[in-house]
Short mmCIF file of C-alpha atoms in Angstrom, two decimals:
data_model
loop_
_atom_site.label_atom_id
_atom_site.label_comp_id
_atom_site.label_asym_id
_atom_site.label_seq_id
_atom_site.Cartn_x
_atom_site.Cartn_y
_atom_site.Cartn_z
CA UNK A 1 155.46 -85.59 178.83
CA UNK A 2 155.46 -81.88 177.92
CA UNK A 3 157.13 -82.30 174.50
CA UNK A 4 154.40 -84.81 173.46
CA UNK A 5 151.75 -82.32 174.64
CA UNK A 6 153.42 -79.50 172.62
CA UNK A 7 153.46 -81.74 169.53
CA UNK A 8 149.74 -82.52 169.95
CA UNK A 9 148.88 -78.83 170.41
CA UNK A 10 151.04 -77.93 167.41
CA UNK A 11 149.38 -80.67 165.30
CA UNK A 12 145.87 -79.47 166.30
CA UNK A 13 146.85 -75.85 165.49
CA UNK A 14 148.24 -76.84 162.06
CA UNK A 15 145.12 -78.92 161.34
CA UNK A 16 142.93 -75.94 162.34
CA UNK A 17 144.84 -73.62 159.98
CA UNK A 18 144.58 -76.16 157.11
CA UNK A 19 140.81 -76.50 157.66
CA UNK A 20 140.38 -72.70 157.86
CA UNK A 21 142.32 -72.09 154.63
CA UNK A 22 140.43 -74.90 152.90
CA UNK A 23 137.12 -73.43 154.06
CA UNK A 24 138.04 -69.95 152.76
CA UNK A 25 139.08 -71.35 149.38
CA UNK A 26 135.87 -73.38 149.12
CA UNK A 27 133.79 -70.35 150.10
CA UNK A 28 135.55 -68.22 147.48
CA UNK A 29 134.91 -70.87 144.84
CA UNK A 30 131.26 -71.11 145.87
CA UNK A 31 130.83 -67.33 145.52
CA UNK A 32 132.51 -67.47 142.10
CA UNK A 33 130.19 -70.31 141.08
CA UNK A 34 127.16 -68.23 142.20
CA UNK A 35 128.33 -65.27 140.09
CA UNK A 36 128.84 -67.53 137.10
CA UNK A 37 125.51 -69.24 137.67
CA UNK A 38 123.55 -66.01 137.18
CA UNK A 39 125.71 -64.30 134.57
CA UNK A 40 122.75 -63.84 132.19
CA UNK A 41 120.87 -61.87 134.85
CA UNK A 42 124.05 -59.99 135.72
CA UNK A 43 124.01 -58.56 132.15
CA UNK A 44 120.85 -56.63 133.12
CA UNK A 45 122.08 -54.93 136.31
CA UNK A 46 121.98 -51.55 134.55
CA UNK A 47 118.16 -51.86 134.58
CA UNK A 48 117.97 -51.67 138.38
CA UNK A 49 116.60 -48.31 139.54
CA UNK A 50 113.69 -45.90 139.08
CA UNK A 51 113.11 -45.00 135.43
CA UNK A 52 110.65 -42.33 134.27
CA UNK A 53 109.34 -40.96 130.99
CA UNK A 54 107.09 -37.94 131.08
CA UNK A 55 105.40 -35.65 128.57
CA UNK A 56 102.35 -33.37 128.84
CA UNK A 57 100.00 -36.26 128.15
CA UNK A 58 101.75 -39.40 129.35
CA UNK A 59 103.64 -40.47 132.48
CA UNK A 60 105.46 -43.82 132.47
CA UNK A 61 107.68 -45.39 135.07
CA UNK A 62 109.48 -48.66 135.68
CA UNK A 63 111.00 -49.36 139.06
CA UNK A 64 113.44 -52.27 138.85
CA UNK A 65 114.91 -53.94 141.93
CA UNK A 66 116.98 -56.95 142.85
CA UNK A 67 114.62 -59.56 144.29
CA UNK A 68 117.19 -62.31 144.91
CA UNK A 69 120.31 -63.79 143.28
CA UNK A 70 118.41 -65.04 140.21
CA UNK A 71 115.57 -62.52 139.90
CA UNK A 72 114.88 -58.83 139.29
CA UNK A 73 111.36 -57.45 139.56
CA UNK A 74 109.76 -54.27 138.28
CA UNK A 75 106.55 -52.35 138.75
CA UNK A 76 105.56 -50.45 135.63
CA UNK A 77 102.90 -47.77 135.36
CA UNK A 78 101.52 -45.97 132.29
CA UNK A 79 99.22 -42.98 132.92
CA UNK A 80 97.56 -40.64 130.42
CA UNK A 81 96.07 -37.55 132.02
CA UNK A 82 94.28 -38.92 135.06
CA UNK A 83 93.66 -42.37 133.62
CA UNK A 84 95.91 -45.34 134.29
CA UNK A 85 96.37 -46.97 130.89
CA UNK A 86 98.11 -49.99 132.34
CA UNK A 87 100.01 -51.26 135.30
CA UNK A 88 102.17 -54.30 135.19
CA UNK A 89 104.59 -56.31 137.20
CA UNK A 90 107.65 -57.72 135.46
CA UNK A 91 109.90 -60.53 136.58
CA UNK A 92 113.34 -60.91 135.02
CA UNK A 93 114.42 -64.40 136.00
CA UNK A 94 117.34 -66.64 135.17
CA UNK A 95 116.53 -70.34 135.01
CA UNK A 96 119.54 -72.49 134.32
CA UNK A 97 121.46 -70.62 131.61
CA UNK A 98 118.38 -68.85 130.19
CA UNK A 99 116.95 -65.44 131.06
CA UNK A 100 113.21 -64.74 130.89
CA UNK A 101 111.29 -61.45 130.84
CA UNK A 102 107.88 -62.22 132.35
CA UNK A 103 105.31 -59.39 132.38
CA UNK A 104 101.86 -59.56 133.93
CA UNK A 105 99.62 -56.72 132.78
CA UNK A 106 96.51 -56.02 134.80
CA UNK A 107 93.42 -56.65 132.67
CA UNK A 108 95.27 -58.41 129.83
CA UNK A 109 95.79 -62.10 129.06
CA UNK A 110 93.35 -63.03 131.84
CA UNK A 111 95.84 -61.45 134.30
CA UNK A 112 98.32 -64.25 133.53
CA UNK A 113 102.02 -63.87 132.81
CA UNK A 114 103.60 -64.15 129.36
CA UNK A 115 107.19 -65.36 128.99
CA UNK A 116 109.73 -63.79 126.65
CA UNK A 117 113.11 -65.52 126.35
CA UNK A 118 116.40 -63.63 125.97
CA UNK A 119 117.46 -64.19 122.36
CA UNK A 120 120.38 -61.77 122.09
CA UNK A 121 122.35 -59.47 124.34
CA UNK A 122 125.33 -57.17 124.58
CA UNK A 123 126.59 -55.24 127.58
CA UNK A 124 124.06 -52.47 126.72
CA UNK A 125 121.22 -54.27 124.95
CA UNK A 126 118.79 -57.05 125.86
CA UNK A 127 116.32 -58.59 123.38
CA UNK A 128 113.53 -60.92 124.53
CA UNK A 129 111.19 -62.77 122.18
CA UNK A 130 108.02 -64.83 122.21
CA UNK A 131 107.05 -65.53 118.60
CA UNK A 132 103.70 -67.07 119.65
CA UNK A 133 102.44 -63.99 121.53
CA UNK A 134 99.87 -61.78 119.77
CA UNK A 135 101.66 -58.43 120.33
CA UNK A 136 104.41 -57.72 121.01
CA UNK A 137 106.60 -60.63 119.98
CA UNK A 138 109.81 -58.76 120.81
CA UNK A 139 110.78 -56.55 123.77
CA UNK A 140 114.17 -54.87 123.87
CA UNK A 141 115.95 -52.58 126.32
CA UNK A 142 118.99 -50.51 125.43
CA UNK A 143 121.22 -48.57 127.80
CA UNK A 144 122.07 -45.23 126.16
CA UNK A 145 123.97 -43.78 129.16
CA UNK A 146 124.02 -44.68 132.86
CA UNK A 147 120.99 -42.33 133.26
CA UNK A 148 119.13 -43.11 130.04
CA UNK A 149 117.52 -46.23 128.57
CA UNK A 150 115.11 -47.01 125.77
CA UNK A 151 112.58 -49.78 125.52
CA UNK A 152 110.92 -51.02 122.36
CA UNK A 153 108.04 -53.42 121.90
CA UNK A 154 107.61 -54.70 118.38
CA UNK A 155 106.21 -57.41 116.18
CA UNK A 156 103.22 -58.02 113.97
CA UNK A 157 99.87 -56.64 115.04
CA UNK A 158 96.85 -57.58 112.91
CA UNK A 159 99.26 -58.80 110.23
CA UNK A 160 101.22 -55.53 110.04
CA UNK A 161 104.66 -54.73 111.44
CA UNK A 162 104.33 -52.46 114.46
CA UNK A 163 106.76 -50.91 116.92
CA UNK A 164 106.40 -48.70 119.99
CA UNK A 165 109.44 -46.90 121.37
CA UNK A 166 109.92 -45.50 124.91
CA UNK A 167 112.71 -43.33 126.35
CA UNK A 168 113.36 -43.34 130.10
CA UNK A 169 115.61 -41.29 132.34
CA UNK A 170 116.91 -42.52 135.69
CA UNK A 171 115.57 -40.80 138.79
CA UNK A 172 117.85 -40.19 141.75
#
């Protein structure tokens, strides 16, 4: 009977539309959950890019990139004259609801990483701390403008308060 066949086709079509709408809603919710899952890392998106600081004596750069949905990585280079003072790789990684700044400096700490945990943040400032590290115990980044950031490493060194300040400009 043709009317029964039309009803079956209509029922299948309606079921298909319901499944499609349900799938789109679920997908949208999943994407929203992913964004919420990595909201600590999302606070640091202004770090992504090529940052440089240069004077007559010293050249410094940090190149930050998005590695995956929970991780940024950076290659940092510090050169004085013709000598490389240090090179490091940095991982900025969100685990659960916590964000970690994890540098690995060639020739230091037996070439092992050191973890600094995010202890405070605003939309333009990130502060990471590891009170058990020799120096620094605190690393902070501040966005001055979209093309300018500062970084500061601080803490106690040989029992005395010490701080080193860096200014970077974004390269295009």
